């Protein structure tokens, strides 16, 4: 019988793209958590958090330098995009697995880690998942086959988040919820960030 290596936790080679995405996520978590506490945007914190997290991955110097430069260029644009907006109350990296209230479907515990939950003054929620890589504005399947599969997976993820929040004792009382993907790398052809 086949047992996946994810179940057995066999060691695997580090994936630089995944590590880069994790470093961007971590930087946004620290940066926006700090904003939520102090109501100021500390640009240096965004960059320093990204660089520290990526360097801890231990890639060779050339690979590390290439991705550090890619991150710095992107974070420069991302900082402008983020700091020109106002936000409600933010919760970063909300972990449904470790939450005291738990979310259950019968005997099955539903888990997930949400990148950002924003509660607006009118008690509506914006639930955001960050994505690196090529972005899009609609689930319209206009791309190549592998991109269509990615869009399908992302759409399924948003549907699961909706179930998670609707069943959650902590969050189901908020009746107005918006779910979005925020692609945190700027589309250089269009000079803009994509959300869907």
mmCIF file with all atom_site columns, C-alpha atoms in Angstrom:
data_model
loop_
_atom_site.group_PDB
_atom_site.id
_atom_site.type_symbol
_atom_site.label_atom_id
_atom_site.label_alt_id
_atom_site.label_comp_id
_atom_site.label_asym_id
_atom_site.label_entity_id
_atom_site.label_seq_id
_atom_site.pdbx_PDB_ins_code
_atom_site.Cartn_x
_atom_site.Cartn_y
_atom_site.Cartn_z
_atom_site.occupancy
_atom_site.B_iso_or_equiv
_atom_site.pdbx_formal_charge
_atom_site.auth_seq_id
_atom_site.auth_comp_id
_atom_site.auth_asym_id
_atom_site.auth_atom_id
_atom_site.pdbx_PDB_model_num
ATOM 1   C CA . UNK A 1 1   ? 0.000   0.000  0.000   1.00 0.00 ? 1   UNK A CA 1
ATOM 2   C CA . UNK A 1 2   ? 1.359   3.428  -0.947  1.00 0.00 ? 2   UNK A CA 1
ATOM 3   C CA . UNK A 1 3   ? 2.031   5.878  1.885   1.00 0.00 ? 3   UNK A CA 1
ATOM 4   C CA . UNK A 1 4   ? 2.922   9.411  0.891   1.00 0.00 ? 4   UNK A CA 1
ATOM 5   C CA . UNK A 1 5   ? 6.194   10.943 2.021   1.00 0.00 ? 5   UNK A CA 1
ATOM 6   C CA . UNK A 1 6   ? 4.235   13.858 3.509   1.00 0.00 ? 6   UNK A CA 1
ATOM 7   C CA . UNK A 1 7   ? 2.675   11.404 5.954   1.00 0.00 ? 7   UNK A CA 1
ATOM 8   C CA . UNK A 1 8   ? 6.024   9.873  6.893   1.00 0.00 ? 8   UNK A CA 1
ATOM 9   C CA . UNK A 1 9   ? 7.832   13.238 6.867   1.00 0.00 ? 9   UNK A CA 1
ATOM 10  C CA . UNK A 1 10  ? 10.824  12.136 4.799   1.00 0.00 ? 10  UNK A CA 1
ATOM 11  C CA . UNK A 1 11  ? 13.423  14.924 4.475   1.00 0.00 ? 11  UNK A CA 1
ATOM 12  C CA . UNK A 1 12  ? 13.122  16.799 1.202   1.00 0.00 ? 12  UNK A CA 1
ATOM 13  C CA . UNK A 1 13  ? 15.310  19.327 -0.564  1.00 0.00 ? 13  UNK A CA 1
ATOM 14  C CA . UNK A 1 14  ? 14.396  22.910 0.192   1.00 0.00 ? 14  UNK A CA 1
ATOM 15  C CA . UNK A 1 15  ? 12.331  24.624 -2.458  1.00 0.00 ? 15  UNK A CA 1
ATOM 16  C CA . UNK A 1 16  ? 13.595  28.179 -3.012  1.00 0.00 ? 16  UNK A CA 1
ATOM 17  C CA . UNK A 1 17  ? 10.285  29.389 -4.467  1.00 0.00 ? 17  UNK A CA 1
ATOM 18  C CA . UNK A 1 18  ? 8.368   28.094 -1.435  1.00 0.00 ? 18  UNK A CA 1
ATOM 19  C CA . UNK A 1 19  ? 10.967  29.577 0.920   1.00 0.00 ? 19  UNK A CA 1
ATOM 20  C CA . UNK A 1 20  ? 10.756  32.914 -0.883  1.00 0.00 ? 20  UNK A CA 1
ATOM 21  C CA . UNK A 1 21  ? 6.957   32.901 -0.564  1.00 0.00 ? 21  UNK A CA 1
ATOM 22  C CA . UNK A 1 22  ? 7.218   32.022 3.135   1.00 0.00 ? 22  UNK A CA 1
ATOM 23  C CA . UNK A 1 23  ? 9.670   34.887 3.685   1.00 0.00 ? 23  UNK A CA 1
ATOM 24  C CA . UNK A 1 24  ? 7.285   37.352 2.015   1.00 0.00 ? 24  UNK A CA 1
ATOM 25  C CA . UNK A 1 25  ? 4.410   36.012 4.148   1.00 0.00 ? 25  UNK A CA 1
ATOM 26  C CA . UNK A 1 26  ? 6.439   36.319 7.338   1.00 0.00 ? 26  UNK A CA 1
ATOM 27  C CA . UNK A 1 27  ? 7.482   39.867 6.501   1.00 0.00 ? 27  UNK A CA 1
ATOM 28  C CA . UNK A 1 28  ? 3.855   40.879 5.906   1.00 0.00 ? 28  UNK A CA 1
ATOM 29  C CA . UNK A 1 29  ? 2.767   39.198 9.135   1.00 0.00 ? 29  UNK A CA 1
ATOM 30  C CA . UNK A 1 30  ? 5.340   41.078 11.224  1.00 0.00 ? 30  UNK A CA 1
ATOM 31  C CA . UNK A 1 31  ? 4.883   44.367 9.347   1.00 0.00 ? 31  UNK A CA 1
ATOM 32  C CA . UNK A 1 32  ? 1.073   44.463 9.557   1.00 0.00 ? 32  UNK A CA 1
ATOM 33  C CA . UNK A 1 33  ? 0.977   43.159 13.135  1.00 0.00 ? 33  UNK A CA 1
ATOM 34  C CA . UNK A 1 34  ? 3.240   46.061 14.049  1.00 0.00 ? 34  UNK A CA 1
ATOM 35  C CA . UNK A 1 35  ? 0.935   48.441 12.170  1.00 0.00 ? 35  UNK A CA 1
ATOM 36  C CA . UNK A 1 36  ? -2.070  47.017 14.023  1.00 0.00 ? 36  UNK A CA 1
ATOM 37  C CA . UNK A 1 37  ? -0.355  47.799 17.342  1.00 0.00 ? 37  UNK A CA 1
ATOM 38  C CA . UNK A 1 38  ? 1.178   51.193 16.509  1.00 0.00 ? 38  UNK A CA 1
ATOM 39  C CA . UNK A 1 39  ? -0.816  52.496 13.502  1.00 0.00 ? 39  UNK A CA 1
ATOM 40  C CA . UNK A 1 40  ? 2.392   53.294 11.635  1.00 0.00 ? 40  UNK A CA 1
ATOM 41  C CA . UNK A 1 41  ? 3.992   51.620 8.637   1.00 0.00 ? 41  UNK A CA 1
ATOM 42  C CA . UNK A 1 42  ? 7.618   50.748 9.410   1.00 0.00 ? 42  UNK A CA 1
ATOM 43  C CA . UNK A 1 43  ? 9.179   50.138 6.017   1.00 0.00 ? 43  UNK A CA 1
ATOM 44  C CA . UNK A 1 44  ? 12.474  48.959 7.512   1.00 0.00 ? 44  UNK A CA 1
ATOM 45  C CA . UNK A 1 45  ? 10.630  46.254 9.465   1.00 0.00 ? 45  UNK A CA 1
ATOM 46  C CA . UNK A 1 46  ? 9.090   44.873 6.261   1.00 0.00 ? 46  UNK A CA 1
ATOM 47  C CA . UNK A 1 47  ? 12.463  44.564 4.536   1.00 0.00 ? 47  UNK A CA 1
ATOM 48  C CA . UNK A 1 48  ? 14.430  43.345 7.551   1.00 0.00 ? 48  UNK A CA 1
ATOM 49  C CA . UNK A 1 49  ? 11.874  40.634 8.350   1.00 0.00 ? 49  UNK A CA 1
ATOM 50  C CA . UNK A 1 50  ? 11.955  39.345 4.778   1.00 0.00 ? 50  UNK A CA 1
ATOM 51  C CA . UNK A 1 51  ? 15.740  39.293 4.567   1.00 0.00 ? 51  UNK A CA 1
ATOM 52  C CA . UNK A 1 52  ? 16.189  37.631 7.961   1.00 0.00 ? 52  UNK A CA 1
ATOM 53  C CA . UNK A 1 53  ? 13.678  34.878 7.173   1.00 0.00 ? 53  UNK A CA 1
ATOM 54  C CA . UNK A 1 54  ? 15.109  34.139 3.720   1.00 0.00 ? 54  UNK A CA 1
ATOM 55  C CA . UNK A 1 55  ? 18.716  34.063 4.962   1.00 0.00 ? 55  UNK A CA 1
ATOM 56  C CA . UNK A 1 56  ? 17.772  31.534 7.646   1.00 0.00 ? 56  UNK A CA 1
ATOM 57  C CA . UNK A 1 57  ? 16.894  29.047 4.875   1.00 0.00 ? 57  UNK A CA 1
ATOM 58  C CA . UNK A 1 58  ? 20.596  28.466 4.128   1.00 0.00 ? 58  UNK A CA 1
ATOM 59  C CA . UNK A 1 59  ? 20.611  28.548 0.322   1.00 0.00 ? 59  UNK A CA 1
ATOM 60  C CA . UNK A 1 60  ? 23.844  29.064 -1.590  1.00 0.00 ? 60  UNK A CA 1
ATOM 61  C CA . UNK A 1 61  ? 25.020  32.661 -1.839  1.00 0.00 ? 61  UNK A CA 1
ATOM 62  C CA . UNK A 1 62  ? 24.093  33.161 -5.499  1.00 0.00 ? 62  UNK A CA 1
ATOM 63  C CA . UNK A 1 63  ? 20.566  31.814 -5.078  1.00 0.00 ? 63  UNK A CA 1
ATOM 64  C CA . UNK A 1 64  ? 20.090  33.787 -1.882  1.00 0.00 ? 64  UNK A CA 1
ATOM 65  C CA . UNK A 1 65  ? 21.332  37.015 -3.500  1.00 0.00 ? 65  UNK A CA 1
ATOM 66  C CA . UNK A 1 66  ? 19.025  36.580 -6.510  1.00 0.00 ? 66  UNK A CA 1
ATOM 67  C CA . UNK A 1 67  ? 15.936  36.065 -4.353  1.00 0.00 ? 67  UNK A CA 1
ATOM 68  C CA . UNK A 1 68  ? 16.890  38.817 -1.919  1.00 0.00 ? 68  UNK A CA 1
ATOM 69  C CA . UNK A 1 69  ? 17.065  41.229 -4.846  1.00 0.00 ? 69  UNK A CA 1
ATOM 70  C CA . UNK A 1 70  ? 13.757  39.974 -6.255  1.00 0.00 ? 70  UNK A CA 1
ATOM 71  C CA . UNK A 1 71  ? 12.175  40.447 -2.834  1.00 0.00 ? 71  UNK A CA 1
ATOM 72  C CA . UNK A 1 72  ? 13.585  43.938 -2.310  1.00 0.00 ? 72  UNK A CA 1
ATOM 73  C CA . UNK A 1 73  ? 12.300  45.121 -5.684  1.00 0.00 ? 73  UNK A CA 1
ATOM 74  C CA . UNK A 1 74  ? 8.877   43.641 -5.068  1.00 0.00 ? 74  UNK A CA 1
ATOM 75  C CA . UNK A 1 75  ? 8.609   44.853 -1.462  1.00 0.00 ? 75  UNK A CA 1
ATOM 76  C CA . UNK A 1 76  ? 9.360   48.401 -2.595  1.00 0.00 ? 76  UNK A CA 1
ATOM 77  C CA . UNK A 1 77  ? 6.210   48.331 -4.747  1.00 0.00 ? 77  UNK A CA 1
ATOM 78  C CA . UNK A 1 78  ? 4.252   46.344 -2.179  1.00 0.00 ? 78  UNK A CA 1
ATOM 79  C CA . UNK A 1 79  ? 5.050   48.838 0.580   1.00 0.00 ? 79  UNK A CA 1
ATOM 80  C CA . UNK A 1 80  ? 3.564   51.645 -1.530  1.00 0.00 ? 80  UNK A CA 1
ATOM 81  C CA . UNK A 1 81  ? 0.480   49.540 -2.285  1.00 0.00 ? 81  UNK A CA 1
ATOM 82  C CA . UNK A 1 82  ? -0.097  48.637 1.368   1.00 0.00 ? 82  UNK A CA 1
ATOM 83  C CA . UNK A 1 83  ? 0.789   51.926 3.036   1.00 0.00 ? 83  UNK A CA 1
ATOM 84  C CA . UNK A 1 84  ? -1.588  53.949 0.854   1.00 0.00 ? 84  UNK A CA 1
ATOM 85  C CA . UNK A 1 85  ? -4.583  52.156 2.389   1.00 0.00 ? 85  UNK A CA 1
ATOM 86  C CA . UNK A 1 86  ? -6.337  52.279 5.731   1.00 0.00 ? 86  UNK A CA 1
ATOM 87  C CA . UNK A 1 87  ? -7.291  49.144 7.605   1.00 0.00 ? 87  UNK A CA 1
ATOM 88  C CA . UNK A 1 88  ? -9.652  47.987 10.278  1.00 0.00 ? 88  UNK A CA 1
ATOM 89  C CA . UNK A 1 89  ? -8.604  45.669 13.079  1.00 0.00 ? 89  UNK A CA 1
ATOM 90  C CA . UNK A 1 90  ? -6.147  43.110 11.732  1.00 0.00 ? 90  UNK A CA 1
ATOM 91  C CA . UNK A 1 91  ? -5.429  39.557 12.814  1.00 0.00 ? 91  UNK A CA 1
ATOM 92  C CA . UNK A 1 92  ? -2.462  37.914 11.118  1.00 0.00 ? 92  UNK A CA 1
ATOM 93  C CA . UNK A 1 93  ? -1.827  34.187 10.700  1.00 0.00 ? 93  UNK A CA 1
ATOM 94  C CA . UNK A 1 94  ? -4.991  33.102 12.521  1.00 0.00 ? 94  UNK A CA 1
ATOM 95  C CA . UNK A 1 95  ? -4.479  29.392 13.204  1.00 0.00 ? 95  UNK A CA 1
ATOM 96  C CA . UNK A 1 96  ? -7.725  27.428 13.438  1.00 0.00 ? 96  UNK A CA 1
ATOM 97  C CA . UNK A 1 97  ? -5.857  24.314 14.602  1.00 0.00 ? 97  UNK A CA 1
ATOM 98  C CA . UNK A 1 98  ? -4.632  25.855 17.868  1.00 0.00 ? 98  UNK A CA 1
ATOM 99  C CA . UNK A 1 99  ? -7.551  28.219 18.529  1.00 0.00 ? 99  UNK A CA 1
ATOM 100 C CA . UNK A 1 100 ? -9.309  27.613 21.851  1.00 0.00 ? 100 UNK A CA 1
ATOM 101 C CA . UNK A 1 101 ? -12.770 27.616 20.255  1.00 0.00 ? 101 UNK A CA 1
ATOM 102 C CA . UNK A 1 102 ? -12.143 24.965 17.540  1.00 0.00 ? 102 UNK A CA 1
ATOM 103 C CA . UNK A 1 103 ? -14.152 24.467 14.357  1.00 0.00 ? 103 UNK A CA 1
ATOM 104 C CA . UNK A 1 104 ? -15.886 21.150 13.822  1.00 0.00 ? 104 UNK A CA 1
ATOM 105 C CA . UNK A 1 105 ? -17.897 19.389 11.141  1.00 0.00 ? 105 UNK A CA 1
ATOM 106 C CA . UNK A 1 106 ? -19.441 16.576 13.137  1.00 0.00 ? 106 UNK A CA 1
ATOM 107 C CA . UNK A 1 107 ? -16.493 14.684 14.617  1.00 0.00 ? 107 UNK A CA 1
ATOM 108 C CA . UNK A 1 108 ? -13.980 16.216 12.203  1.00 0.00 ? 108 UNK A CA 1
ATOM 109 C CA . UNK A 1 109 ? -11.955 19.232 13.296  1.00 0.00 ? 109 UNK A CA 1
ATOM 110 C CA . UNK A 1 110 ? -11.482 21.714 10.463  1.00 0.00 ? 110 UNK A CA 1
ATOM 111 C CA . UNK A 1 111 ? -8.159  23.523 10.465  1.00 0.00 ? 111 UNK A CA 1
ATOM 112 C CA . UNK A 1 112 ? -6.386  26.162 8.455   1.00 0.00 ? 112 UNK A CA 1
ATOM 113 C CA . UNK A 1 113 ? -4.100  29.131 8.887   1.00 0.00 ? 113 UNK A CA 1
ATOM 114 C CA . UNK A 1 114 ? -5.470  32.401 7.531   1.00 0.00 ? 114 UNK A CA 1
ATOM 115 C CA . UNK A 1 115 ? -2.948  35.004 6.390   1.00 0.00 ? 115 UNK A CA 1
ATOM 116 C CA . UNK A 1 116 ? -5.040  38.051 7.287   1.00 0.00 ? 116 UNK A CA 1
ATOM 117 C CA . UNK A 1 117 ? -8.449  38.764 8.784   1.00 0.00 ? 117 UNK A CA 1
ATOM 118 C CA . UNK A 1 118 ? -9.591  42.371 8.754   1.00 0.00 ? 118 UNK A CA 1
ATOM 119 C CA . UNK A 1 119 ? -12.585 43.458 10.815  1.00 0.00 ? 119 UNK A CA 1
ATOM 120 C CA . UNK A 1 120 ? -14.042 46.714 9.540   1.00 0.00 ? 120 UNK A CA 1
ATOM 121 C CA . UNK A 1 121 ? -15.931 49.261 11.677  1.00 0.00 ? 121 UNK A CA 1
ATOM 122 C CA . UNK A 1 122 ? -19.263 47.976 10.294  1.00 0.00 ? 122 UNK A CA 1
ATOM 123 C CA . UNK A 1 123 ? -18.407 44.468 11.602  1.00 0.00 ? 123 UNK A CA 1
ATOM 124 C CA . UNK A 1 124 ? -17.812 43.059 8.147   1.00 0.00 ? 124 UNK A CA 1
ATOM 125 C CA . UNK A 1 125 ? -14.766 40.856 7.522   1.00 0.00 ? 125 UNK A CA 1
ATOM 126 C CA . UNK A 1 126 ? -12.222 40.689 4.725   1.00 0.00 ? 126 UNK A CA 1
ATOM 127 C CA . UNK A 1 127 ? -10.416 37.353 4.722   1.00 0.00 ? 127 UNK A CA 1
ATOM 128 C CA . UNK A 1 128 ? -7.210  37.526 2.679   1.00 0.00 ? 128 UNK A CA 1
ATOM 129 C CA . UNK A 1 129 ? -4.806  34.860 1.487   1.00 0.00 ? 129 UNK A CA 1
ATOM 130 C CA . UNK A 1 130 ? -1.452  36.007 0.087   1.00 0.00 ? 130 UNK A CA 1
ATOM 131 C CA . UNK A 1 131 ? -0.063  34.428 -3.054  1.00 0.00 ? 131 UNK A CA 1
ATOM 132 C CA . UNK A 1 132 ? 3.277   34.826 -4.800  1.00 0.00 ? 132 UNK A CA 1
ATOM 133 C CA . UNK A 1 133 ? 3.690   34.160 -8.492  1.00 0.00 ? 133 UNK A CA 1
ATOM 134 C CA . UNK A 1 134 ? 1.576   35.148 -11.467 1.00 0.00 ? 134 UNK A CA 1
ATOM 135 C CA . UNK A 1 135 ? -1.667  36.815 -10.501 1.00 0.00 ? 135 UNK A CA 1
ATOM 136 C CA . UNK A 1 136 ? -5.085  37.159 -12.095 1.00 0.00 ? 136 UNK A CA 1
ATOM 137 C CA . UNK A 1 137 ? -8.317  39.079 -11.512 1.00 0.00 ? 137 UNK A CA 1
ATOM 138 C CA . UNK A 1 138 ? -10.966 36.461 -12.244 1.00 0.00 ? 138 UNK A CA 1
ATOM 139 C CA . UNK A 1 139 ? -11.504 32.712 -12.191 1.00 0.00 ? 139 UNK A CA 1
ATOM 140 C CA . UNK A 1 140 ? -12.156 32.664 -15.908 1.00 0.00 ? 140 UNK A CA 1
ATOM 141 C CA . UNK A 1 141 ? -9.832  29.851 -17.034 1.00 0.00 ? 141 UNK A CA 1
ATOM 142 C CA . UNK A 1 142 ? -8.273  31.907 -19.843 1.00 0.00 ? 142 UNK A CA 1
ATOM 143 C CA . UNK A 1 143 ? -4.729  30.685 -19.163 1.00 0.00 ? 143 UNK A CA 1
ATOM 144 C CA . UNK A 1 144 ? -2.712  27.582 -20.104 1.00 0.00 ? 144 UNK A CA 1
ATOM 145 C CA . UNK A 1 145 ? -3.776  24.225 -18.679 1.00 0.00 ? 145 UNK A CA 1
ATOM 146 C CA . UNK A 1 146 ? -1.450  24.318 -15.657 1.00 0.00 ? 146 UNK A CA 1
ATOM 147 C CA . UNK A 1 147 ? -2.717  27.819 -14.838 1.00 0.00 ? 147 UNK A CA 1
ATOM 148 C CA . UNK A 1 148 ? -6.322  26.589 -15.058 1.00 0.00 ? 148 UNK A CA 1
ATOM 149 C CA . UNK A 1 149 ? -5.491  23.884 -12.518 1.00 0.00 ? 149 UNK A CA 1
ATOM 150 C CA . UNK A 1 150 ? -3.941  26.490 -10.226 1.00 0.00 ? 150 UNK A CA 1
ATOM 151 C CA . UNK A 1 151 ? -7.039  28.673 -10.527 1.00 0.00 ? 151 UNK A CA 1
ATOM 152 C CA . UNK A 1 152 ? -9.237  25.678 -9.688  1.00 0.00 ? 152 UNK A CA 1
ATOM 153 C CA . UNK A 1 153 ? -7.159  24.935 -6.567  1.00 0.00 ? 153 UNK A CA 1
ATOM 154 C CA . UNK A 1 154 ? -7.315  28.564 -5.463  1.00 0.00 ? 154 UNK A CA 1
ATOM 155 C CA . UNK A 1 155 ? -11.077 28.662 -5.962  1.00 0.00 ? 155 UNK A CA 1
ATOM 156 C CA . UNK A 1 156 ? -11.424 25.466 -3.939  1.00 0.00 ? 156 UNK A CA 1
ATOM 157 C CA . UNK A 1 157 ? -9.309  27.027 -1.200  1.00 0.00 ? 157 UNK A CA 1
ATOM 158 C CA . UNK A 1 158 ? -11.616 30.046 -0.983  1.00 0.00 ? 158 UNK A CA 1
ATOM 159 C CA . UNK A 1 159 ? -14.642 27.733 -0.809  1.00 0.00 ? 159 UNK A CA 1
ATOM 160 C CA . UNK A 1 160 ? -13.012 25.853 2.060   1.00 0.00 ? 160 UNK A CA 1
ATOM 161 C CA . UNK A 1 161 ? -12.299 29.138 3.871   1.00 0.00 ? 161 UNK A CA 1
ATOM 162 C CA . UNK A 1 162 ? -15.981 30.040 3.521   1.00 0.00 ? 162 UNK A CA 1
ATOM 163 C CA . UNK A 1 163 ? -16.979 26.723 5.133   1.00 0.00 ? 163 UNK A CA 1
ATOM 164 C CA . UNK A 1 164 ? -14.357 27.221 7.858   1.00 0.00 ? 164 UNK A CA 1
ATOM 165 C CA . UNK A 1 165 ? -15.663 30.671 8.763   1.00 0.00 ? 165 UNK A CA 1
ATOM 166 C CA . UNK A 1 166 ? -19.341 29.742 8.538   1.00 0.00 ? 166 UNK A CA 1
ATOM 167 C CA . UNK A 1 167 ? -18.842 26.865 11.008  1.00 0.00 ? 167 UNK A CA 1
ATOM 168 C CA . UNK A 1 168 ? -16.468 28.707 13.325  1.00 0.00 ? 168 UNK A CA 1
ATOM 169 C CA . UNK A 1 169 ? -17.911 29.649 16.750  1.00 0.00 ? 169 UNK A CA 1
ATOM 170 C CA . UNK A 1 170 ? -15.563 32.653 16.731  1.00 0.00 ? 170 UNK A CA 1
ATOM 171 C CA . UNK A 1 171 ? -16.359 34.026 13.266  1.00 0.00 ? 171 UNK A CA 1
ATOM 172 C CA . UNK A 1 172 ? -19.775 32.786 12.100  1.00 0.00 ? 172 UNK A CA 1
ATOM 173 C CA . UNK A 1 173 ? -21.616 35.655 13.801  1.00 0.00 ? 173 UNK A CA 1
ATOM 174 C CA . UNK A 1 174 ? -20.126 38.057 11.244  1.00 0.00 ? 174 UNK A CA 1
ATOM 175 C CA . UNK A 1 175 ? -22.684 37.900 8.464   1.00 0.00 ? 175 UNK A CA 1
ATOM 176 C CA . UNK A 1 176 ? -20.856 40.037 5.900   1.00 0.00 ? 176 UNK A CA 1
ATOM 177 C CA . UNK A 1 177 ? -17.647 38.301 4.820   1.00 0.00 ? 177 UNK A CA 1
ATOM 178 C CA . UNK A 1 178 ? -15.495 38.873 1.755   1.00 0.00 ? 178 UNK A CA 1
ATOM 179 C CA . UNK A 1 179 ? -12.830 36.371 0.680   1.00 0.00 ? 179 UNK A CA 1
ATOM 180 C CA . UNK A 1 180 ? -9.920  37.442 -1.501  1.00 0.00 ? 180 UNK A CA 1
ATOM 181 C CA . UNK A 1 181 ? -6.580  36.316 -2.875  1.00 0.00 ? 181 UNK A CA 1
ATOM 182 C CA . UNK A 1 182 ? -3.958  39.043 -2.937  1.00 0.00 ? 182 UNK A CA 1
ATOM 183 C CA . UNK A 1 183 ? -1.076  38.380 -5.309  1.00 0.00 ? 183 UNK A CA 1
ATOM 184 C CA . UNK A 1 184 ? 1.790   40.145 -3.579  1.00 0.00 ? 184 UNK A CA 1
ATOM 185 C CA . UNK A 1 185 ? 4.117   40.309 -6.585  1.00 0.00 ? 185 UNK A CA 1
ATOM 186 C CA . UNK A 1 186 ? 3.428   43.161 -8.942  1.00 0.00 ? 186 UNK A CA 1
ATOM 187 C CA . UNK A 1 187 ? 2.516   42.316 -12.527 1.00 0.00 ? 187 UNK A CA 1
ATOM 188 C CA . UNK A 1 188 ? 5.332   44.152 -14.330 1.00 0.00 ? 188 UNK A CA 1
ATOM 189 C CA . UNK A 1 189 ? 3.518   44.143 -17.680 1.00 0.00 ? 189 UNK A CA 1
ATOM 190 C CA . UNK A 1 190 ? 0.516   45.934 -16.215 1.00 0.00 ? 190 UNK A CA 1
ATOM 191 C CA . UNK A 1 191 ? 2.326   47.686 -13.325 1.00 0.00 ? 191 UNK A CA 1
ATOM 192 C CA . UNK A 1 192 ? -0.259  46.660 -10.775 1.00 0.00 ? 192 UNK A CA 1
ATOM 193 C CA . UNK A 1 193 ? -1.125  44.056 -8.150  1.00 0.00 ? 193 UNK A CA 1
ATOM 194 C CA . UNK A 1 194 ? -3.877  41.526 -8.741  1.00 0.00 ? 194 UNK A CA 1
ATOM 195 C CA . UNK A 1 195 ? -6.693  40.586 -6.360  1.00 0.00 ? 195 UNK A CA 1
ATOM 196 C CA . UNK A 1 196 ? -9.505  38.162 -6.929  1.00 0.00 ? 196 UNK A CA 1
#
